[in-house]
CSV table of C-alpha atoms and ligand atoms in Angstrom, one decimal:
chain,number,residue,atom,x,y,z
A,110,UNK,CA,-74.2,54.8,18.8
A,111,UNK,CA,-71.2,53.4,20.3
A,112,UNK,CA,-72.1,50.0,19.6
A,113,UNK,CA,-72.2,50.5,16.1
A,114,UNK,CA,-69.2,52.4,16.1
A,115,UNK,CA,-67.4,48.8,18.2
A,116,UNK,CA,-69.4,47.0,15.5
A,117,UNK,CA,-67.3,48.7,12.6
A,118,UNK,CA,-64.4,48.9,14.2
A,119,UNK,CA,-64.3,45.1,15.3
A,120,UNK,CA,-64.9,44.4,11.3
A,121,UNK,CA,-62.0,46.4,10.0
A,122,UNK,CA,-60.1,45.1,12.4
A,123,UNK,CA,-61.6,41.4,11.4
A,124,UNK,CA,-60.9,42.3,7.6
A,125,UNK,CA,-57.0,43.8,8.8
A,126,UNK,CA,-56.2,40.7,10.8
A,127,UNK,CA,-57.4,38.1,8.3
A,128,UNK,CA,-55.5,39.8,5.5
A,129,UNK,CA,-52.5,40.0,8.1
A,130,UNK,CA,-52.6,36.0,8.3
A,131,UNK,CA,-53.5,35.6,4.9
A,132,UNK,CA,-50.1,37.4,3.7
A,133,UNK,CA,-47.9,36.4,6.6
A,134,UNK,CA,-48.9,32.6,5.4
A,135,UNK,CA,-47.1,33.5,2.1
A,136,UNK,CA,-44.3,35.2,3.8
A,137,UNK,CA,-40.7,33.2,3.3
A,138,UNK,CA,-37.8,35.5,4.5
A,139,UNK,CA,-37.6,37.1,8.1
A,140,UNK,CA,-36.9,40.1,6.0
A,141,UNK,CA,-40.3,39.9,5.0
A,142,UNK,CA,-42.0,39.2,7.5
A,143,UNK,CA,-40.6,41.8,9.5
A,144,UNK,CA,-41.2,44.6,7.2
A,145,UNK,CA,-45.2,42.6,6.8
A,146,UNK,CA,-45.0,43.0,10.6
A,147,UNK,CA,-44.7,46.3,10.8
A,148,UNK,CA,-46.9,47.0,8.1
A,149,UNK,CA,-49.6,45.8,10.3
A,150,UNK,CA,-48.7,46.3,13.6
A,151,UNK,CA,-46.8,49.5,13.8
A,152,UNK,CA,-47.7,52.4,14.8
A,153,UNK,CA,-49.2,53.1,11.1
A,154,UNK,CA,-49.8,50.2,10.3
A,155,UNK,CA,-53.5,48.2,9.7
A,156,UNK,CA,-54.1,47.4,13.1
A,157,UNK,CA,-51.7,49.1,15.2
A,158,UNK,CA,-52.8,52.2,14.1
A,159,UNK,CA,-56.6,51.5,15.7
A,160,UNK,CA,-55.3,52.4,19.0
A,161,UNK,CA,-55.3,56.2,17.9
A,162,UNK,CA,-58.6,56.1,17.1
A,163,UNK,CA,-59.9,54.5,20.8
A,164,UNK,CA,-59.8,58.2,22.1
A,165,UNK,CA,-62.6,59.0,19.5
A,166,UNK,CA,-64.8,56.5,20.9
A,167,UNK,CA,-68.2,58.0,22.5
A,168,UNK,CA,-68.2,56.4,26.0
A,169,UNK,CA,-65.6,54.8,28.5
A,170,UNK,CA,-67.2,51.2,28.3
A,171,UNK,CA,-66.9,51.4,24.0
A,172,UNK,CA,-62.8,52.1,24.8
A,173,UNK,CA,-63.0,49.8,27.2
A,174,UNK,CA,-64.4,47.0,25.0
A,175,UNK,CA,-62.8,48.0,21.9
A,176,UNK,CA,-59.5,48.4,23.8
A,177,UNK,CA,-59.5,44.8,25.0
A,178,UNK,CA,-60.6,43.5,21.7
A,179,UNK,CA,-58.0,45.0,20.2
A,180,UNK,CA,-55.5,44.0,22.6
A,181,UNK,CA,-56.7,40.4,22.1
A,182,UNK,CA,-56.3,40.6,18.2
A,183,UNK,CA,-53.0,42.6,18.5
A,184,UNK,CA,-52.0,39.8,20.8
A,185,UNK,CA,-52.6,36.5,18.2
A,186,UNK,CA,-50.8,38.6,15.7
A,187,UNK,CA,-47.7,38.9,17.6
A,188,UNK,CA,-48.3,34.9,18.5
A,189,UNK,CA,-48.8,34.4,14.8
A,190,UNK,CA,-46.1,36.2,13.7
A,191,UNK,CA,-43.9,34.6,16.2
A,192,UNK,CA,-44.7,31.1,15.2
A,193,UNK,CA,-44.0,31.8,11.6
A,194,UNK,CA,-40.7,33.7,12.2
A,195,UNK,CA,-39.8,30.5,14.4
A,196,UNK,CA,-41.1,28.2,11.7
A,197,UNK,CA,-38.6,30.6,9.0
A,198,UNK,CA,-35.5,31.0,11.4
A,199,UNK,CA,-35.6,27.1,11.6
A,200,UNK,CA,-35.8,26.4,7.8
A,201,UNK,CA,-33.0,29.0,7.1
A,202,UNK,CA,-30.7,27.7,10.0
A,203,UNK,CA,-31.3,24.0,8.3
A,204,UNK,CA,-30.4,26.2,4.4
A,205,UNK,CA,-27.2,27.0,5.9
A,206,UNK,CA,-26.4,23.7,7.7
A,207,UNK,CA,-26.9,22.2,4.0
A,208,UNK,CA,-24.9,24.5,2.3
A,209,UNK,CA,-22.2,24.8,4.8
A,210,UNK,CA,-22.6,20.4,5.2
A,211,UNK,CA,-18.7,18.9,4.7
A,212,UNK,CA,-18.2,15.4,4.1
A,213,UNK,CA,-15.8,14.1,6.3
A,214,UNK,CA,-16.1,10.2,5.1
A,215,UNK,CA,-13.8,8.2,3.8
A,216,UNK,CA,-13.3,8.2,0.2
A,217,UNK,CA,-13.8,4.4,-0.9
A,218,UNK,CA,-14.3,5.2,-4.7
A,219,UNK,CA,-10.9,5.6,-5.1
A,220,UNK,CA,-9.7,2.2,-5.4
A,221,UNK,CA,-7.0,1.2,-2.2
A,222,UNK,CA,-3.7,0.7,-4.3
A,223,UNK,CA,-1.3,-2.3,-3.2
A,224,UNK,CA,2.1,-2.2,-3.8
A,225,UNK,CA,4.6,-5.3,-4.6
A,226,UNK,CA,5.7,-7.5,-1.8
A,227,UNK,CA,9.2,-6.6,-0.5
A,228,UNK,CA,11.0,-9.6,-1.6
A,229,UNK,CA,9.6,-8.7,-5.1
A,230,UNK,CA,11.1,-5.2,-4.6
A,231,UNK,CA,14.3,-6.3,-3.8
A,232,UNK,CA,14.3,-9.0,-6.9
A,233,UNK,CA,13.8,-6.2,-9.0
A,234,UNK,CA,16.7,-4.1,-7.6
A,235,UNK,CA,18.9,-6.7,-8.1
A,236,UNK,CA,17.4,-7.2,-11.6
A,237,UNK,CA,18.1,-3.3,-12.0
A,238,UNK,CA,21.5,-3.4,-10.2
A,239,UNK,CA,22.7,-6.2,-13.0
A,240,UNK,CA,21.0,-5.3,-16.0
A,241,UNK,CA,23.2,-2.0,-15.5
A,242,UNK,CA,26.3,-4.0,-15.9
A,243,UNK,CA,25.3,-6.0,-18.7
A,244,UNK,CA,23.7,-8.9,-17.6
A,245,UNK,CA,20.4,-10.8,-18.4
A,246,UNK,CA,17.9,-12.3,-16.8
A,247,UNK,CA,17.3,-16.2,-17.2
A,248,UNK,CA,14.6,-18.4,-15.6
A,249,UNK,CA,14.2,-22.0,-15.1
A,250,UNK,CA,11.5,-24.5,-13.3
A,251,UNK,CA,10.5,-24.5,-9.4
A,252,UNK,CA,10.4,-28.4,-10.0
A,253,UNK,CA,13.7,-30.1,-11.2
A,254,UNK,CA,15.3,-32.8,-11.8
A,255,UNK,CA,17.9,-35.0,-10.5
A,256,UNK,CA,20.5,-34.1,-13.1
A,257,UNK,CA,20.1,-30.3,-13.0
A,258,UNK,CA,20.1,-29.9,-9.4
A,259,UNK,CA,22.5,-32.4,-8.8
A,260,UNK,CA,24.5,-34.5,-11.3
A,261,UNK,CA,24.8,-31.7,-13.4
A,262,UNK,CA,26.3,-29.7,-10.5
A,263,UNK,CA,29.1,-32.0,-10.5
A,264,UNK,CA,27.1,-34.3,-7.6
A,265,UNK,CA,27.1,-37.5,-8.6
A,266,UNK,CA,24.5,-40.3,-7.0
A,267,UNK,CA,25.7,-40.5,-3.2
A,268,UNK,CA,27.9,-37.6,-3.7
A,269,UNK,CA,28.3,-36.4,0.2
A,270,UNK,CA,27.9,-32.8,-0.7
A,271,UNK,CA,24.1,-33.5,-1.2
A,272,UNK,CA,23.4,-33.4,2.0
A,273,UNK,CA,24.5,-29.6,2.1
A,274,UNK,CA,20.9,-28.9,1.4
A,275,UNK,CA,17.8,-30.7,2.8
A,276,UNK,CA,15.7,-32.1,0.0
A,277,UNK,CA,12.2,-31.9,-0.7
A,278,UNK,CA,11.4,-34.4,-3.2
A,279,UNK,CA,8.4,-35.0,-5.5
A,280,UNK,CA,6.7,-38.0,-5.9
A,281,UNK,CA,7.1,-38.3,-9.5
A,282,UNK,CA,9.0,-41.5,-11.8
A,283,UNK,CA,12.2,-42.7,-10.0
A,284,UNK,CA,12.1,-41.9,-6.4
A,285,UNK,CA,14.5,-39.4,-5.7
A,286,UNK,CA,14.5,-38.2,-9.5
A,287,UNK,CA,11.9,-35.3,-9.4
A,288,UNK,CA,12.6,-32.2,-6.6
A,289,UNK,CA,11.6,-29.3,-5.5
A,290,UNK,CA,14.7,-27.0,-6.9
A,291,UNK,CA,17.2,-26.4,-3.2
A,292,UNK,CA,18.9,-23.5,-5.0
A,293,UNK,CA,19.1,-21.7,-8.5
A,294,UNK,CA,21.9,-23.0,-9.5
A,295,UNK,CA,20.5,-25.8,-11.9
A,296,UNK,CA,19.7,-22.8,-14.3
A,297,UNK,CA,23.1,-22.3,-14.7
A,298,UNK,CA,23.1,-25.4,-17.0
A,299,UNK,CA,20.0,-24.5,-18.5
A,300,UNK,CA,21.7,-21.0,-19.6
A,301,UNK,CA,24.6,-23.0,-21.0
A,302,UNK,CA,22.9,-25.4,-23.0
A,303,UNK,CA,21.1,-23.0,-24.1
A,304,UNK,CA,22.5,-19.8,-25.0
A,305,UNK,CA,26.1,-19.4,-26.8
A,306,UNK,CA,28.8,-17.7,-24.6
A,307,UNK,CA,30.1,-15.3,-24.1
A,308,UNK,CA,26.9,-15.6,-21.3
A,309,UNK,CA,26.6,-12.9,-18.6
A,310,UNK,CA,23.7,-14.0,-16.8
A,311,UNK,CA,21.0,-13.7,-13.3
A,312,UNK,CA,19.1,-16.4,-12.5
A,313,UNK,CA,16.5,-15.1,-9.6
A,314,UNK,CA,13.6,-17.4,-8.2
A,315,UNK,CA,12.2,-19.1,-5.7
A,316,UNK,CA,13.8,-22.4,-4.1
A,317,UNK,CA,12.8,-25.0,-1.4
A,318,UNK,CA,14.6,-26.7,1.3
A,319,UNK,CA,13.3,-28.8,4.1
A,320,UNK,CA,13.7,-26.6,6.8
A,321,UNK,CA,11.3,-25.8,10.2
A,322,UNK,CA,10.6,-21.8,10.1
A,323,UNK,CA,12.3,-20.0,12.8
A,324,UNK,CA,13.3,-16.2,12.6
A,325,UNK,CA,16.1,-16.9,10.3
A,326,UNK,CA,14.6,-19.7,7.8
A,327,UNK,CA,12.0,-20.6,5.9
A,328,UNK,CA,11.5,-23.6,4.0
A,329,UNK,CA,10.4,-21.6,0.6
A,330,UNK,CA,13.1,-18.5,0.1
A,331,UNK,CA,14.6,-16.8,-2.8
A,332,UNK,CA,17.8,-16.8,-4.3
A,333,UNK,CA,19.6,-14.9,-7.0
A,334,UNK,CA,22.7,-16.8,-9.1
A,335,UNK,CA,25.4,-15.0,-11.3
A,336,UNK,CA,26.9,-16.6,-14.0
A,337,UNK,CA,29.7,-15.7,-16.0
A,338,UNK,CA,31.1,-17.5,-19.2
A,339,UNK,CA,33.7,-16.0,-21.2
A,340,UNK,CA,37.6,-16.5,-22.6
A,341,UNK,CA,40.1,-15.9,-20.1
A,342,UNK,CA,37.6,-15.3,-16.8
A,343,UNK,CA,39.9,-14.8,-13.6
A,344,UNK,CA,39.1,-15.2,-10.0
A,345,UNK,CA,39.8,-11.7,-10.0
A,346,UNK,CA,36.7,-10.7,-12.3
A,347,UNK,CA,34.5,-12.5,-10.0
A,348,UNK,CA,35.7,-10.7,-7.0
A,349,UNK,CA,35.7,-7.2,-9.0
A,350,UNK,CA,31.7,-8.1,-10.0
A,351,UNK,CA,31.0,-8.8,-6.5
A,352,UNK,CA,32.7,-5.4,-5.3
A,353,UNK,CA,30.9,-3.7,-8.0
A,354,UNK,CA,27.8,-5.2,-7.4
A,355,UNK,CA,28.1,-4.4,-3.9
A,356,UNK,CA,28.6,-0.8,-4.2
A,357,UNK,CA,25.7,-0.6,-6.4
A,358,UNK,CA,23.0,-2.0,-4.5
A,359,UNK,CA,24.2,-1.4,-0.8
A,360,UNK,CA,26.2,2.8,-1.8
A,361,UNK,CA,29.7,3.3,-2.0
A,362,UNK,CA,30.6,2.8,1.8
A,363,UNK,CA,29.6,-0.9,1.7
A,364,UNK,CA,32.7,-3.4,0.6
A,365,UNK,CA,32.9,-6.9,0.1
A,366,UNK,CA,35.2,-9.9,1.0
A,367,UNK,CA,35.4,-13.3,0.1
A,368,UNK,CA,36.4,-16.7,2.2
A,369,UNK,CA,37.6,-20.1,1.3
A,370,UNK,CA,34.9,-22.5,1.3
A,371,UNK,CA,33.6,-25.3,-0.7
A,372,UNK,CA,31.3,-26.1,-3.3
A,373,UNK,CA,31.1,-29.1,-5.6
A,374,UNK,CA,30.1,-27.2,-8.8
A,375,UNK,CA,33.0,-24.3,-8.3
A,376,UNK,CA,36.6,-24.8,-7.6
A,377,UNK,CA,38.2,-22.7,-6.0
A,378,UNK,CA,35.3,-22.1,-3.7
A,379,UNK,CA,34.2,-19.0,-1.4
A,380,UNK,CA,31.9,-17.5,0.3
A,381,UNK,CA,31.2,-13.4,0.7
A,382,UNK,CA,30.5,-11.3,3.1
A,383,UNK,CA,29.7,-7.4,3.1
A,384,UNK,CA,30.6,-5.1,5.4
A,385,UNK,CA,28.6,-2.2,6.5
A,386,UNK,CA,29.8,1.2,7.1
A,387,UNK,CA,29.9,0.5,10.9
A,388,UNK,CA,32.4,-2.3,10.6
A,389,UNK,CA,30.4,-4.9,10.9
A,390,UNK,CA,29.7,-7.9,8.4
A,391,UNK,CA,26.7,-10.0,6.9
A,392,UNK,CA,27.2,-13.3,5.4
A,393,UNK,CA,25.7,-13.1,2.5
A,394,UNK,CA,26.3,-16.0,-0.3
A,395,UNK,CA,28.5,-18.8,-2.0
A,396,UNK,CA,30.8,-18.5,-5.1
A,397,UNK,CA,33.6,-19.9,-7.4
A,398,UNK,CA,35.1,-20.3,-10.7
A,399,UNK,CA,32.8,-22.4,-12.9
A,400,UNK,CA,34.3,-26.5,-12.4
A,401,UNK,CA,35.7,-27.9,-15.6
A,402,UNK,CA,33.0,-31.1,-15.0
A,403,UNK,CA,30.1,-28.1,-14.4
A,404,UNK,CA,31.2,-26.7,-18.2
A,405,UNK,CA,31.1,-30.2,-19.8
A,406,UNK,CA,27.6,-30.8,-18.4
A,407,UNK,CA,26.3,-27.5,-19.7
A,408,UNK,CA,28.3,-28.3,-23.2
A,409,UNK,CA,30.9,-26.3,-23.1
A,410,UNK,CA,34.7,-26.6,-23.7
A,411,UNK,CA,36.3,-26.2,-20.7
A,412,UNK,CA,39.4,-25.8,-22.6
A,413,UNK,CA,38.0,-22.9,-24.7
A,414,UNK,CA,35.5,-21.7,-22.1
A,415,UNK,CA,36.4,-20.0,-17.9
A,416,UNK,CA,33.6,-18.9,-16.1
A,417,UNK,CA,32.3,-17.8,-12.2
A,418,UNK,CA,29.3,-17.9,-10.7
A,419,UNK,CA,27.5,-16.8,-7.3
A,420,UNK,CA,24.2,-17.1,-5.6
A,421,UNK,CA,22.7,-15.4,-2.8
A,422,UNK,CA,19.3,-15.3,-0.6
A,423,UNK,CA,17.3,-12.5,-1.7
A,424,UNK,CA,15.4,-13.0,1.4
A,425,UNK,CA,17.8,-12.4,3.8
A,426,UNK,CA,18.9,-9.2,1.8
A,427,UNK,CA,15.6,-7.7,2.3
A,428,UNK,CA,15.7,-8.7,6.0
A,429,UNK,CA,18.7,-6.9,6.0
A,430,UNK,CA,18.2,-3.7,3.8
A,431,UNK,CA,14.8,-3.1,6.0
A,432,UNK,CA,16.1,-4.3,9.9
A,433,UNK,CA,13.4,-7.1,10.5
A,434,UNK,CA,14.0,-9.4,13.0
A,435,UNK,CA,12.4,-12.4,12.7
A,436,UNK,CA,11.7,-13.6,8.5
A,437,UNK,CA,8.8,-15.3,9.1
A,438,UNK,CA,7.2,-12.0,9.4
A,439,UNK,CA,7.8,-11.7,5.7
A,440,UNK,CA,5.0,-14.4,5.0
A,441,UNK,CA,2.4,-13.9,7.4
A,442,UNK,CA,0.4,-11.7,4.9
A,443,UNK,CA,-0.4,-8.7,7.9
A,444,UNK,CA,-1.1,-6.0,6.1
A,445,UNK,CA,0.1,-3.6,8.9
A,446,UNK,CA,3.3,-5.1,8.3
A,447,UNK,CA,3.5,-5.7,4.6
A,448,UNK,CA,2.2,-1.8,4.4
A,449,UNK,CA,5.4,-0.8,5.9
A,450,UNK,CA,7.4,-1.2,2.5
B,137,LIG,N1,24.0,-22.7,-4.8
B,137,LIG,C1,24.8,-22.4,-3.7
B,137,LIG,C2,23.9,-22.5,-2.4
B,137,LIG,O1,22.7,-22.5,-2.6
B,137,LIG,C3,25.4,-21.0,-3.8
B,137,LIG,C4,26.4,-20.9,-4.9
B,137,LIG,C5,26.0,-20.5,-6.1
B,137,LIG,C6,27.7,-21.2,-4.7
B,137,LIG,C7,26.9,-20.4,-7.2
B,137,LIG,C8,28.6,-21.1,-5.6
B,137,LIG,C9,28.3,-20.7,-6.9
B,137,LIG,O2,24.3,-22.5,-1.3
């Protein structure tokens, strides 16, 4: 008798227990399987609720064996259970790891922008600065010629003023008749042979001199040259531009003053400073009233025609505007340095 009433209980509890892993297989939320959980091993539920019937058992060794089977069962369903609510906490934990995932790399699609080089910058200030008071732009060649550089200039072959800048020359026809430009000023004849005055003028670009690179020169620089040809041009416009100019580019607390030099294509000759608001002064460039011999060369009338002109490092400007030290810095191509501007 009691082993047939174990032998039907150990069934149905063989029928509850495969249906319990059957469905906790397809179980996918903890939600579920807790409520599935219960469902079978609570109080009511499929298996847990054997227990009550123990006590109707015929004889102590049935609810003895049919205690510890169930025990046993009860006890892989908990272990089964377990493992899958492991298996689901784990695959919901790495749901929300996804969802919540930021990407904290670097964004290379967007192309790194450069920027143009500081000398560059400052050319085009300038360019700004003088195009507001009327001015425009002329260019002329890297490589030159004798007569522009020189001649032209009012230098003539063996003239001693030549040696106020340190040729570079090309090896090109006559020896000594093809250079590397050592200021802008040869464009001045250029403009005037080619364009009819009244000729308000900048001339920017680069120009070469044989120089050793130290913290104040390089052998390639830039330059900027003014020139001015009109009727009736006074020494006084030139120093008016230069004032004007000056207050434009530098601000309103920066003035200018001019010295007596000399140069062979201006007469009289000077050279300007500019003086900061603290007082103190930086030398920045040569001028003059256009020589008579300068206006002949270019084709114009001297008689008819007065003009100024003046030419400045755009290099050293730059140097200035932005406090570095040593200019050689300017060319080393660092980008932590270049990035700066
Ligand atoms: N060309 C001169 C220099 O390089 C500067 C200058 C330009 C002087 C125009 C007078 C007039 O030193």
């Amino acid at each position: 008798m009691a082993t047939d009433q174990i032998k039907a209980l150990e069934e149905r509890l063989k029928t509850a227990s495969d249906d319990a892993i059957n469905r906790l297989a397809a179980v996918t939320t903890i939600d579920d399987l807790r409520s599935l959980q219960s469902e079978v091993l609570g109080k009511k539920g499929s298996v847990g609720s054997m227990k009550s019937e123990l006590g109707r058992l015929d004889s102590v060794d049935a609810k003895k064996e049919a205690g510890a089977m169930l025990n046993t069962v009860t006890e892989q369903l908990e272990a089964a259970f377990n493992t899958r609510r492991d298996l689901l906490e784990d695959v919901a934990f790495a749901q929300q790891v996804a969802k919540e995932r930021l990407d904290l790399t670097e964004h290379l699609s967007v192309a790194r922008r450069g920027h143009s080089h500081l000398v560059t910058q400052a050319t085009r200030r300038l360019e700004d600065v003088f195009t507001g008071l009327g001015f425009q732009i002329a260019e002329g060649p890297e490589v030159e010629s004798d007569f522009y550089n020189f001649e032209a200039l009012n230098m003539p072959k063996s003239h001693p003023a030549r040696s106020m800048w340190d040729t570079m020359f090309v090896e090109s026809g006559e020896p000594g008749s093809v250079l590397l430009r050592t200021h802008t000023s040869p464009v001045q004849i250029r403009v005037m042979e080619t364009w009819k005055p009244p000729i308000y003028a900048i001339m920017p670009g680069r120009v070469f001199r044989r120089d050793t690179p130290d913290a104040t020169h390089m052998p390639v620089f830039h330059q900027i040259e003014c020139l001015v040809i009109d009727r009736g041009i006074t020494f006084a416009d030139l120093a008016g531009t230069i004032e004007s100019f000056t207050k434009a580019f530098f601000g309103g607390d920066f003035t200018s003053r001019l010295r007596p030099s000399y140069f062979p294509f201006t007469e009289p000759s000077a050279e300007f400073d500019i003086r900061r608001p603290d007082g103190t002064w930086i030398e920045l460039g040569g001028c003059g009233m256009v020589h008579p011999n300068v206006l002949r060369a270019g084709g114009l009338d001297p008689e008819e025609w007065t003009g100024f002109a003046f030419g400045f490092g755009i290099d050293r400007m730059a140097k200035e505007r932005h406090g570095i030290d040593d200019i050689r810095e300017m060319y080393t191509n660092d980008l932590r340095f270049l990035r700066q501007f």
